[in-house]
PDB file of C-alpha atoms and ligand atoms in Angstrom:
ATOM      1  CA  UNK A   1      65.597 -54.335 -48.512  1.00  0.00           C
ATOM      2  CA  UNK A   2      66.771 -51.081 -50.063  1.00  0.00           C
ATOM      3  CA  UNK A   3      63.347 -50.632 -51.574  1.00  0.00           C
ATOM      4  CA  UNK A   4      61.738 -51.390 -48.307  1.00  0.00           C
ATOM      5  CA  UNK A   5      64.060 -48.995 -46.643  1.00  0.00           C
ATOM      6  CA  UNK A   6      63.252 -46.315 -49.233  1.00  0.00           C
ATOM      7  CA  UNK A   7      59.652 -47.076 -48.809  1.00  0.00           C
ATOM      8  CA  UNK A   8      60.059 -46.803 -45.050  1.00  0.00           C
ATOM      9  CA  UNK A   9      61.891 -43.559 -45.443  1.00  0.00           C
ATOM     10  CA  UNK A  10      59.193 -42.284 -47.769  1.00  0.00           C
ATOM     11  CA  UNK A  11      56.501 -43.397 -45.369  1.00  0.00           C
ATOM     12  CA  UNK A  12      58.245 -41.645 -42.511  1.00  0.00           C
ATOM     13  CA  UNK A  13      58.564 -38.442 -44.539  1.00  0.00           C
ATOM     14  CA  UNK A  14      54.991 -38.707 -45.643  1.00  0.00           C
ATOM     15  CA  UNK A  15      53.868 -39.282 -42.072  1.00  0.00           C
ATOM     16  CA  UNK A  16      55.742 -36.155 -40.996  1.00  0.00           C
ATOM     17  CA  UNK A  17      54.020 -34.138 -43.721  1.00  0.00           C
ATOM     18  CA  UNK A  18      50.625 -35.484 -42.668  1.00  0.00           C
ATOM     19  CA  UNK A  19      51.393 -34.581 -39.033  1.00  0.00           C
ATOM     20  CA  UNK A  20      52.123 -30.993 -40.036  1.00  0.00           C
ATOM     21  CA  UNK A  21      48.883 -30.789 -41.944  1.00  0.00           C
ATOM     22  CA  UNK A  22      47.052 -32.365 -39.076  1.00  0.00           C
ATOM     23  CA  UNK A  23      48.638 -29.883 -36.713  1.00  0.00           C
ATOM     24  CA  UNK A  24      47.656 -27.021 -39.004  1.00  0.00           C
ATOM     25  CA  UNK A  25      44.165 -28.435 -39.237  1.00  0.00           C
ATOM     26  CA  UNK A  26      43.977 -28.750 -35.458  1.00  0.00           C
ATOM     27  CA  UNK A  27      45.218 -25.179 -35.005  1.00  0.00           C
ATOM     28  CA  UNK A  28      42.698 -23.877 -37.546  1.00  0.00           C
ATOM     29  CA  UNK A  29      39.930 -25.926 -35.938  1.00  0.00           C
ATOM     30  CA  UNK A  30      40.892 -24.662 -32.490  1.00  0.00           C
ATOM     31  CA  UNK A  31      40.891 -21.102 -33.789  1.00  0.00           C
ATOM     32  CA  UNK A  32      37.474 -21.590 -35.401  1.00  0.00           C
ATOM     33  CA  UNK A  33      36.073 -23.241 -32.280  1.00  0.00           C
ATOM     34  CA  UNK A  34      37.549 -20.563 -29.997  1.00  0.00           C
ATOM     35  CA  UNK A  35      36.289 -17.768 -32.244  1.00  0.00           C
ATOM     36  CA  UNK A  36      32.899 -19.489 -32.443  1.00  0.00           C
ATOM     37  CA  UNK A  37      32.722 -19.861 -28.680  1.00  0.00           C
ATOM     38  CA  UNK A  38      33.717 -16.217 -28.224  1.00  0.00           C
ATOM     39  CA  UNK A  39      30.986 -15.084 -30.623  1.00  0.00           C
ATOM     40  CA  UNK A  40      28.455 -17.402 -28.990  1.00  0.00           C
ATOM     41  CA  UNK A  41      29.376 -16.026 -25.561  1.00  0.00           C
ATOM     42  CA  UNK A  42      28.991 -12.449 -26.864  1.00  0.00           C
ATOM     43  CA  UNK A  43      25.582 -13.295 -28.311  1.00  0.00           C
ATOM     44  CA  UNK A  44      24.435 -14.972 -25.095  1.00  0.00           C
ATOM     45  CA  UNK A  45      25.580 -12.111 -22.862  1.00  0.00           C
ATOM     46  CA  UNK A  46      23.973  -9.451 -25.044  1.00  0.00           C
ATOM     47  CA  UNK A  47      20.880 -11.673 -25.173  1.00  0.00           C
ATOM     48  CA  UNK A  48      20.879 -11.841 -21.385  1.00  0.00           C
ATOM     49  CA  UNK A  49      21.161  -8.077 -21.039  1.00  0.00           C
ATOM     50  CA  UNK A  50      18.394  -7.605 -23.602  1.00  0.00           C
ATOM     51  CA  UNK A  51      16.282 -10.097 -21.684  1.00  0.00           C
ATOM     52  CA  UNK A  52      17.129  -8.333 -18.413  1.00  0.00           C
ATOM     53  CA  UNK A  53      16.119  -4.998 -19.921  1.00  0.00           C
ATOM     54  CA  UNK A  54      12.878  -6.561 -21.061  1.00  0.00           C
ATOM     55  CA  UNK A  55      12.215  -7.917 -17.575  1.00  0.00           C
ATOM     56  CA  UNK A  56      13.133  -4.553 -16.034  1.00  0.00           C
ATOM     57  CA  UNK A  57      10.762  -2.681 -18.333  1.00  0.00           C
ATOM     58  CA  UNK A  58       8.049  -5.242 -17.652  1.00  0.00           C
ATOM     59  CA  UNK A  59       8.550  -4.816 -13.891  1.00  0.00           C
ATOM     60  CA  UNK A  60       8.455  -1.037 -14.357  1.00  0.00           C
ATOM     61  CA  UNK A  61       5.285  -1.296 -16.422  1.00  0.00           C
ATOM     62  CA  UNK A  62       3.554  -3.480 -13.865  1.00  0.00           C
ATOM     63  CA  UNK A  63       4.836  -2.091 -10.580  1.00  0.00           C
ATOM     64  CA  UNK A  64       6.184   1.320 -11.557  1.00  0.00           C
ATOM     65  CA  UNK A  65       9.606   2.740 -10.730  1.00  0.00           C
ATOM     66  CA  UNK A  66      10.807   2.643  -7.135  1.00  0.00           C
ATOM     67  CA  UNK A  67      10.065   6.341  -6.834  1.00  0.00           C
ATOM     68  CA  UNK A  68       6.564   5.981  -8.237  1.00  0.00           C
ATOM     69  CA  UNK A  69       5.766   3.189  -5.789  1.00  0.00           C
ATOM     70  CA  UNK A  70       6.652   5.374  -2.816  1.00  0.00           C
ATOM     71  CA  UNK A  71       4.623   8.158  -4.419  1.00  0.00           C
ATOM     72  CA  UNK A  72       1.623   5.841  -4.545  1.00  0.00           C
ATOM     73  CA  UNK A  73       2.160   4.980  -0.891  1.00  0.00           C
ATOM     74  CA  UNK A  74       2.441   8.646   0.014  1.00  0.00           C
ATOM     75  CA  UNK A  75      -0.887   9.283  -1.689  1.00  0.00           C
ATOM     76  CA  UNK A  76      -2.327   6.866   0.825  1.00  0.00           C
ATOM     77  CA  UNK A  77      -0.746   8.505   3.848  1.00  0.00           C
ATOM     78  CA  UNK A  78      -0.604  11.900   5.442  1.00  0.00           C
ATOM     79  CA  UNK A  79       2.693  13.722   5.262  1.00  0.00           C
ATOM     80  CA  UNK A  80       3.577  13.441   8.924  1.00  0.00           C
ATOM     81  CA  UNK A  81       7.125  14.636   8.437  1.00  0.00           C
ATOM     82  CA  UNK A  82       8.388  11.077   8.763  1.00  0.00           C
ATOM     83  CA  UNK A  83      10.133   9.009   6.163  1.00  0.00           C
ATOM     84  CA  UNK A  84       7.964   6.238   4.784  1.00  0.00           C
ATOM     85  CA  UNK A  85      10.288   3.262   5.026  1.00  0.00           C
ATOM     86  CA  UNK A  86       7.781   0.947   3.367  1.00  0.00           C
ATOM     87  CA  UNK A  87       8.447  -1.429   6.265  1.00  0.00           C
ATOM     88  CA  UNK A  88       5.665  -3.937   6.874  1.00  0.00           C
ATOM     89  CA  UNK A  89       4.111  -3.320  10.273  1.00  0.00           C
ATOM     90  CA  UNK A  90       1.982  -5.762  12.234  1.00  0.00           C
ATOM     91  CA  UNK A  91      -1.304  -3.921  11.714  1.00  0.00           C
ATOM     92  CA  UNK A  92      -2.692  -1.783   8.917  1.00  0.00           C
ATOM     93  CA  UNK A  93      -5.371   0.684   9.969  1.00  0.00           C
ATOM     94  CA  UNK A  94      -7.376   2.148   7.118  1.00  0.00           C
ATOM     95  CA  UNK A  95      -8.775   5.593   7.862  1.00  0.00           C
ATOM     96  CA  UNK A  96     -11.554   6.510   5.471  1.00  0.00           C
ATOM     97  CA  UNK A  97     -11.736  10.305   5.393  1.00  0.00           C
ATOM     98  CA  UNK A  98     -15.379  11.321   4.849  1.00  0.00           C
ATOM     99  CA  UNK A  99     -16.557  13.066   1.654  1.00  0.00           C
ATOM    100  CA  UNK A 100     -14.121  15.249  -0.360  1.00  0.00           C
ATOM    101  CA  UNK A 101     -13.994  17.270  -3.558  1.00  0.00           C
ATOM    102  CA  UNK A 102     -17.435  18.187  -4.903  1.00  0.00           C
ATOM    103  CA  UNK A 103     -18.989  16.209  -2.014  1.00  0.00           C
ATOM    104  CA  UNK A 104     -18.640  18.549   0.929  1.00  0.00           C
ATOM    105  CA  UNK A 105     -20.761  16.564   3.372  1.00  0.00           C
ATOM    106  CA  UNK A 106     -22.735  18.590   5.860  1.00  0.00           C
ATOM    107  CA  UNK A 107     -22.379  22.365   5.441  1.00  0.00           C
ATOM    108  CA  UNK A 108     -22.982  24.709   8.362  1.00  0.00           C
ATOM    109  CA  UNK A 109     -24.770  28.069   8.120  1.00  0.00           C
ATOM    110  CA  UNK A 110     -21.413  29.818   8.421  1.00  0.00           C
ATOM    111  CA  UNK A 111     -19.973  27.810   5.513  1.00  0.00           C
ATOM    112  CA  UNK A 112     -17.951  25.133   7.313  1.00  0.00           C
ATOM    113  CA  UNK A 113     -17.832  21.915   5.310  1.00  0.00           C
ATOM    114  CA  UNK A 114     -17.854  18.557   7.037  1.00  0.00           C
ATOM    115  CA  UNK A 115     -15.257  17.225   4.563  1.00  0.00           C
ATOM    116  CA  UNK A 116     -12.656  19.637   5.969  1.00  0.00           C
ATOM    117  CA  UNK A 117     -13.262  18.705   9.625  1.00  0.00           C
ATOM    118  CA  UNK A 118     -13.227  15.005   8.637  1.00  0.00           C
ATOM    119  CA  UNK A 119      -9.794  15.549   7.079  1.00  0.00           C
ATOM    120  CA  UNK A 120      -8.447  17.432  10.117  1.00  0.00           C
ATOM    121  CA  UNK A 121      -9.576  14.749  12.587  1.00  0.00           C
ATOM    122  CA  UNK A 122      -8.359  11.955  10.309  1.00  0.00           C
ATOM    123  CA  UNK A 123      -4.932  13.532  10.089  1.00  0.00           C
ATOM    124  CA  UNK A 124      -4.667  13.684  13.881  1.00  0.00           C
ATOM    125  CA  UNK A 125      -5.815  10.057  14.238  1.00  0.00           C
ATOM    126  CA  UNK A 126      -3.360   8.992  11.549  1.00  0.00           C
ATOM    127  CA  UNK A 127      -0.518  10.821  13.277  1.00  0.00           C
ATOM    128  CA  UNK A 128      -1.368   9.314  16.670  1.00  0.00           C
ATOM    129  CA  UNK A 129      -1.629   5.745  15.346  1.00  0.00           C
ATOM    130  CA  UNK A 130       1.507   6.040  13.210  1.00  0.00           C
ATOM    131  CA  UNK A 131       3.521   6.797  16.346  1.00  0.00           C
ATOM    132  CA  UNK A 132       2.867   3.185  17.400  1.00  0.00           C
ATOM    133  CA  UNK A 133       5.696   0.886  16.348  1.00  0.00           C
ATOM    134  CA  UNK A 134       3.415  -1.861  15.100  1.00  0.00           C
ATOM    135  CA  UNK A 135       0.751   0.160  13.258  1.00  0.00           C
ATOM    136  CA  UNK A 136       0.830   1.615   9.783  1.00  0.00           C
ATOM    137  CA  UNK A 137      -1.984   3.863   8.628  1.00  0.00           C
ATOM    138  CA  UNK A 138      -3.455   4.131   5.148  1.00  0.00           C
ATOM    139  CA  UNK A 139      -5.999   6.790   4.252  1.00  0.00           C
ATOM    140  CA  UNK A 140      -8.626   6.996   1.533  1.00  0.00           C
ATOM    141  CA  UNK A 141      -7.632  10.592   0.784  1.00  0.00           C
ATOM    142  CA  UNK A 142      -5.114  13.099   2.122  1.00  0.00           C
ATOM    143  CA  UNK A 143      -6.282  15.955  -0.090  1.00  0.00           C
ATOM    144  CA  UNK A 144      -9.636  17.446  -1.066  1.00  0.00           C
ATOM    145  CA  UNK A 145     -10.597  14.797  -3.618  1.00  0.00           C
ATOM    146  CA  UNK A 146     -13.881  13.047  -4.344  1.00  0.00           C
ATOM    147  CA  UNK A 147     -14.107   9.268  -3.940  1.00  0.00           C
ATOM    148  CA  UNK A 148     -16.994   6.841  -4.341  1.00  0.00           C
ATOM    149  CA  UNK A 149     -17.904   4.495  -1.500  1.00  0.00           C
ATOM    150  CA  UNK A 150     -16.872   1.469  -3.553  1.00  0.00           C
ATOM    151  CA  UNK A 151     -13.469   3.040  -4.300  1.00  0.00           C
ATOM    152  CA  UNK A 152     -12.892   3.468  -0.572  1.00  0.00           C
ATOM    153  CA  UNK A 153     -13.845  -0.117   0.258  1.00  0.00           C
ATOM    154  CA  UNK A 154     -11.949  -1.628  -2.682  1.00  0.00           C
ATOM    155  CA  UNK A 155      -8.849   0.308  -1.686  1.00  0.00           C
ATOM    156  CA  UNK A 156      -9.017  -0.868   1.939  1.00  0.00           C
ATOM    157  CA  UNK A 157      -9.524  -4.465   0.791  1.00  0.00           C
ATOM    158  CA  UNK A 158      -6.587  -4.146  -1.606  1.00  0.00           C
ATOM    159  CA  UNK A 159      -4.364  -2.809   1.203  1.00  0.00           C
ATOM    160  CA  UNK A 160      -5.308  -5.835   3.345  1.00  0.00           C
ATOM    161  CA  UNK A 161      -6.232  -3.478   6.142  1.00  0.00           C
ATOM    162  CA  UNK A 162      -6.937  -4.997   9.555  1.00  0.00           C
ATOM    163  CA  UNK A 163      -9.555  -2.417  10.457  1.00  0.00           C
ATOM    164  CA  UNK A 164     -11.531   0.199   8.551  1.00  0.00           C
ATOM    165  CA  UNK A 165     -12.588   3.376  10.314  1.00  0.00           C
ATOM    166  CA  UNK A 166     -14.679   5.934   8.430  1.00  0.00           C
ATOM    167  CA  UNK A 167     -14.588   9.391  10.019  1.00  0.00           C
ATOM    168  CA  UNK A 168     -17.562  11.735   9.679  1.00  0.00           C
ATOM    169  CA  UNK A 169     -19.509  14.518  11.330  1.00  0.00           C
ATOM    170  CA  UNK A 170     -23.226  14.900  10.863  1.00  0.00           C
ATOM    171  CA  UNK A 171     -26.045  17.413  10.892  1.00  0.00           C
ATOM    172  CA  UNK A 172     -29.729  17.550  11.691  1.00  0.00           C
ATOM    173  CA  UNK A 173     -32.697  19.883  11.250  1.00  0.00           C
ATOM    174  CA  UNK A 174     -32.981  19.915  15.030  1.00  0.00           C
ATOM    175  CA  UNK A 175     -30.202  22.283  16.206  1.00  0.00           C
ATOM    176  CA  UNK A 176     -30.212  20.677  19.655  1.00  0.00           C
ATOM    177  CA  UNK A 177     -29.323  17.214  18.306  1.00  0.00           C
ATOM    178  CA  UNK A 178     -25.901  16.298  19.689  1.00  0.00           C
ATOM    179  CA  UNK A 179     -23.429  13.575  20.448  1.00  0.00           C
ATOM    180  CA  UNK A 180     -21.074  10.975  19.087  1.00  0.00           C
ATOM    181  CA  UNK A 181     -22.320   7.746  17.533  1.00  0.00           C
ATOM    182  CA  UNK A 182     -20.527   4.756  16.011  1.00  0.00           C
ATOM    183  CA  UNK A 183     -22.063   2.473  13.389  1.00  0.00           C
ATOM    184  CA  UNK A 184     -21.212  -1.019  12.167  1.00  0.00           C
ATOM    185  CA  UNK A 185     -22.726  -3.280   9.520  1.00  0.00           C
ATOM    186  CA  UNK A 186     -25.978  -4.992  10.522  1.00  0.00           C
ATOM    187  CA  UNK A 187     -25.341  -8.684  11.314  1.00  0.00           C
ATOM    188  CA  UNK A 188     -21.563  -8.234  11.170  1.00  0.00           C
ATOM    189  CA  UNK A 189     -19.814 -11.143  12.877  1.00  0.00           C
ATOM    190  CA  UNK A 190     -16.241 -10.153  12.081  1.00  0.00           C
ATOM    191  CA  UNK A 191     -15.500  -8.053  15.164  1.00  0.00           C
ATOM    192  CA  UNK A 192     -16.984  -4.831  13.758  1.00  0.00           C
ATOM    193  CA  UNK A 193     -19.342  -4.517  16.741  1.00  0.00           C
ATOM    194  CA  UNK A 194     -16.466  -4.914  19.242  1.00  0.00           C
ATOM    195  CA  UNK A 195     -14.423  -2.329  17.349  1.00  0.00           C
ATOM    196  CA  UNK A 196     -17.408   0.044  17.337  1.00  0.00           C
ATOM    197  CA  UNK A 197     -18.000  -0.461  21.059  1.00  0.00           C
ATOM    198  CA  UNK A 198     -14.343   0.141  22.001  1.00  0.00           C
ATOM    199  CA  UNK A 199     -14.065   3.279  19.857  1.00  0.00           C
ATOM    200  CA  UNK A 200     -17.409   4.686  21.064  1.00  0.00           C
ATOM    201  CA  UNK A 201     -16.541   4.095  24.734  1.00  0.00           C
ATOM    202  CA  UNK A 202     -13.082   5.544  24.347  1.00  0.00           C
ATOM    203  CA  UNK A 203     -14.286   8.706  22.580  1.00  0.00           C
ATOM    204  CA  UNK A 204     -17.029   9.220  25.164  1.00  0.00           C
ATOM    205  CA  UNK A 205     -14.355   8.987  27.871  1.00  0.00           C
ATOM    206  CA  UNK A 206     -11.934  11.417  26.194  1.00  0.00           C
ATOM    207  CA  UNK A 207     -14.284  14.228  25.152  1.00  0.00           C
ATOM    208  CA  UNK A 208     -17.346  15.947  26.534  1.00  0.00           C
ATOM    209  CA  UNK A 209     -19.918  14.749  23.992  1.00  0.00           C
ATOM    210  CA  UNK A 210     -23.233  12.999  24.513  1.00  0.00           C
ATOM    211  CA  UNK A 211     -22.804   9.221  24.138  1.00  0.00           C
ATOM    212  CA  UNK A 212     -25.286   8.133  21.469  1.00  0.00           C
ATOM    213  CA  UNK A 213     -23.867   4.605  21.705  1.00  0.00           C
ATOM    214  CA  UNK A 214     -23.139   2.048  19.001  1.00  0.00           C
ATOM    215  CA  UNK A 215     -25.744   1.392  16.352  1.00  0.00           C
ATOM    216  CA  UNK A 216     -25.972  -1.331  13.717  1.00  0.00           C
ATOM    217  CA  UNK A 217     -26.578   0.414  10.402  1.00  0.00           C
ATOM    218  CA  UNK A 218     -25.270  -0.675   7.031  1.00  0.00           C
ATOM    219  CA  UNK A 219     -23.840   2.420   5.383  1.00  0.00           C
ATOM    220  CA  UNK A 220     -22.693   1.760   1.801  1.00  0.00           C
ATOM    221  CA  UNK A 221     -19.097   2.245   2.899  1.00  0.00           C
ATOM    222  CA  UNK A 222     -19.462  -0.582   5.451  1.00  0.00           C
ATOM    223  CA  UNK A 223     -21.091  -3.096   3.082  1.00  0.00           C
ATOM    224  CA  UNK A 224     -18.318  -5.017   1.328  1.00  0.00           C
ATOM    225  CA  UNK A 225     -15.318  -4.647   3.614  1.00  0.00           C
ATOM    226  CA  UNK A 226     -13.100  -7.700   4.188  1.00  0.00           C
ATOM    227  CA  UNK A 227     -12.209  -6.467   7.676  1.00  0.00           C
ATOM    228  CA  UNK A 228     -13.972  -5.107  10.775  1.00  0.00           C
ATOM    229  CA  UNK A 229     -15.414  -1.786   9.654  1.00  0.00           C
ATOM    230  CA  UNK A 230     -17.039   1.111  11.476  1.00  0.00           C
ATOM    231  CA  UNK A 231     -18.256   4.621  10.753  1.00  0.00           C
ATOM    232  CA  UNK A 232     -18.007   7.210  13.493  1.00  0.00           C
ATOM    233  CA  UNK A 233     -20.079  10.393  13.441  1.00  0.00           C
ATOM    234  CA  UNK A 234     -18.080  12.569  15.788  1.00  0.00           C
ATOM    235  CA  UNK A 235     -20.778  15.153  16.387  1.00  0.00           C
ATOM    236  CA  UNK A 236     -23.451  17.471  14.989  1.00  0.00           C
ATOM    237  CA  UNK A 237     -22.220  20.437  12.987  1.00  0.00           C
ATOM    238  CA  UNK A 238     -25.859  21.603  12.952  1.00  0.00           C
ATOM    239  CA  UNK A 239     -25.617  22.225  16.701  1.00  0.00           C
ATOM    240  CA  UNK A 240     -23.779  25.585  17.164  1.00  0.00           C
ATOM    241  CA  UNK A 241     -22.418  24.497  20.561  1.00  0.00           C
ATOM    242  CA  UNK A 242     -21.064  21.269  19.137  1.00  0.00           C
ATOM    243  CA  UNK A 243     -19.767  22.899  15.954  1.00  0.00           C
ATOM    244  CA  UNK A 244     -17.661  25.220  18.108  1.00  0.00           C
ATOM    245  CA  UNK A 245     -16.096  22.186  19.786  1.00  0.00           C
ATOM    246  CA  UNK A 246     -15.587  20.233  16.568  1.00  0.00           C
ATOM    247  CA  UNK A 247     -13.640  23.013  14.850  1.00  0.00           C
ATOM    248  CA  UNK A 248     -11.460  23.697  17.907  1.00  0.00           C
ATOM    249  CA  UNK A 249      -7.939  22.233  17.396  1.00  0.00           C
ATOM    250  CA  UNK A 250      -7.575  21.303  21.086  1.00  0.00           C
ATOM    251  CA  UNK A 251     -10.910  19.502  21.131  1.00  0.00           C
ATOM    252  CA  UNK A 252      -9.982  17.784  17.837  1.00  0.00           C
ATOM    253  CA  UNK A 253      -6.792  16.492  19.462  1.00  0.00           C
ATOM    254  CA  UNK A 254      -8.714  14.913  22.357  1.00  0.00           C
ATOM    255  CA  UNK A 255     -11.279  13.492  19.971  1.00  0.00           C
ATOM    256  CA  UNK A 256      -8.516  11.971  17.819  1.00  0.00           C
ATOM    257  CA  UNK A 257      -6.878  10.530  20.929  1.00  0.00           C
ATOM    258  CA  UNK A 258     -10.186   8.906  21.915  1.00  0.00           C
ATOM    259  CA  UNK A 259     -10.663   7.368  18.464  1.00  0.00           C
ATOM    260  CA  UNK A 260      -7.044   6.163  18.343  1.00  0.00           C
ATOM    261  CA  UNK A 261      -7.152   4.607  21.815  1.00  0.00           C
ATOM    262  CA  UNK A 262     -10.324   2.733  20.902  1.00  0.00           C
ATOM    263  CA  UNK A 263      -8.716   1.333  17.747  1.00  0.00           C
ATOM    264  CA  UNK A 264      -5.554   0.376  19.663  1.00  0.00           C
ATOM    265  CA  UNK A 265      -7.610  -1.387  22.363  1.00  0.00           C
ATOM    266  CA  UNK A 266      -9.255  -3.443  19.635  1.00  0.00           C
ATOM    267  CA  UNK A 267      -5.898  -4.310  18.016  1.00  0.00           C
ATOM    268  CA  UNK A 268      -4.390  -5.192  21.412  1.00  0.00           C
ATOM    269  CA  UNK A 269      -7.271  -7.586  22.033  1.00  0.00           C
ATOM    270  CA  UNK A 270      -6.352  -9.400  18.787  1.00  0.00           C
ATOM    271  CA  UNK A 271      -3.006 -10.376  20.337  1.00  0.00           C
TER     272      UNK A 271
HETATM  273 ZN1  LIG B 301     -20.446  12.537   6.497  1.00  0.00          ZN
END
């Protein structure tokens, strides 16, 4: 009995000692686990921020910084003194400004280049259309830069433009040749002929120019467009009487109004 009791006592003492060890072990384990978890958490969060930085730099590389994006958009618009909100409007009108840079277009005897008149008219059209709440305007150029026909078309296709309007003047050996004429791609069945008709009629109503009517003719810049596309020759710079009109700011305003109203009539008809 005494032995048993001693044994029991011993066992109890021993058990107590084991409990302390176990407790110590548990505490150490808990500390290790906690420390491990803390380190793991640190590693994961720094990993996440590294990953985020990587994603950010990838986004920057692909899409550019926010500022650069708006800069790209501004390159495609005239500075009309309005903030470009980047807001998606219902319609995108692409104004292709004729010629540019080393390509001056038609040059008059007194040194007026078509490219400059094209830019002036395009700016007025752009301004007029941009005042509509549901229309945003993109342009092929807003400075004196050279562009190939394919660059113009590819850009308009990339912008998902709803209509493409190329603005030009023209010239002829015959100084009495005159009038406004709108062209669309031969065999176009995408609405280009309706757009051409509406713009031609509207311009003829707004300004005093001979109506040369709409004409199917596949200019290179009308070939591969994914949207209704027209080219308007606003008049003959080779005709001194017409040149005088075409360089007059007041006449340009009426001309731009006529072009804009024609485009808007077409868009309205799309619903
Ligand atoms: Zn031209």
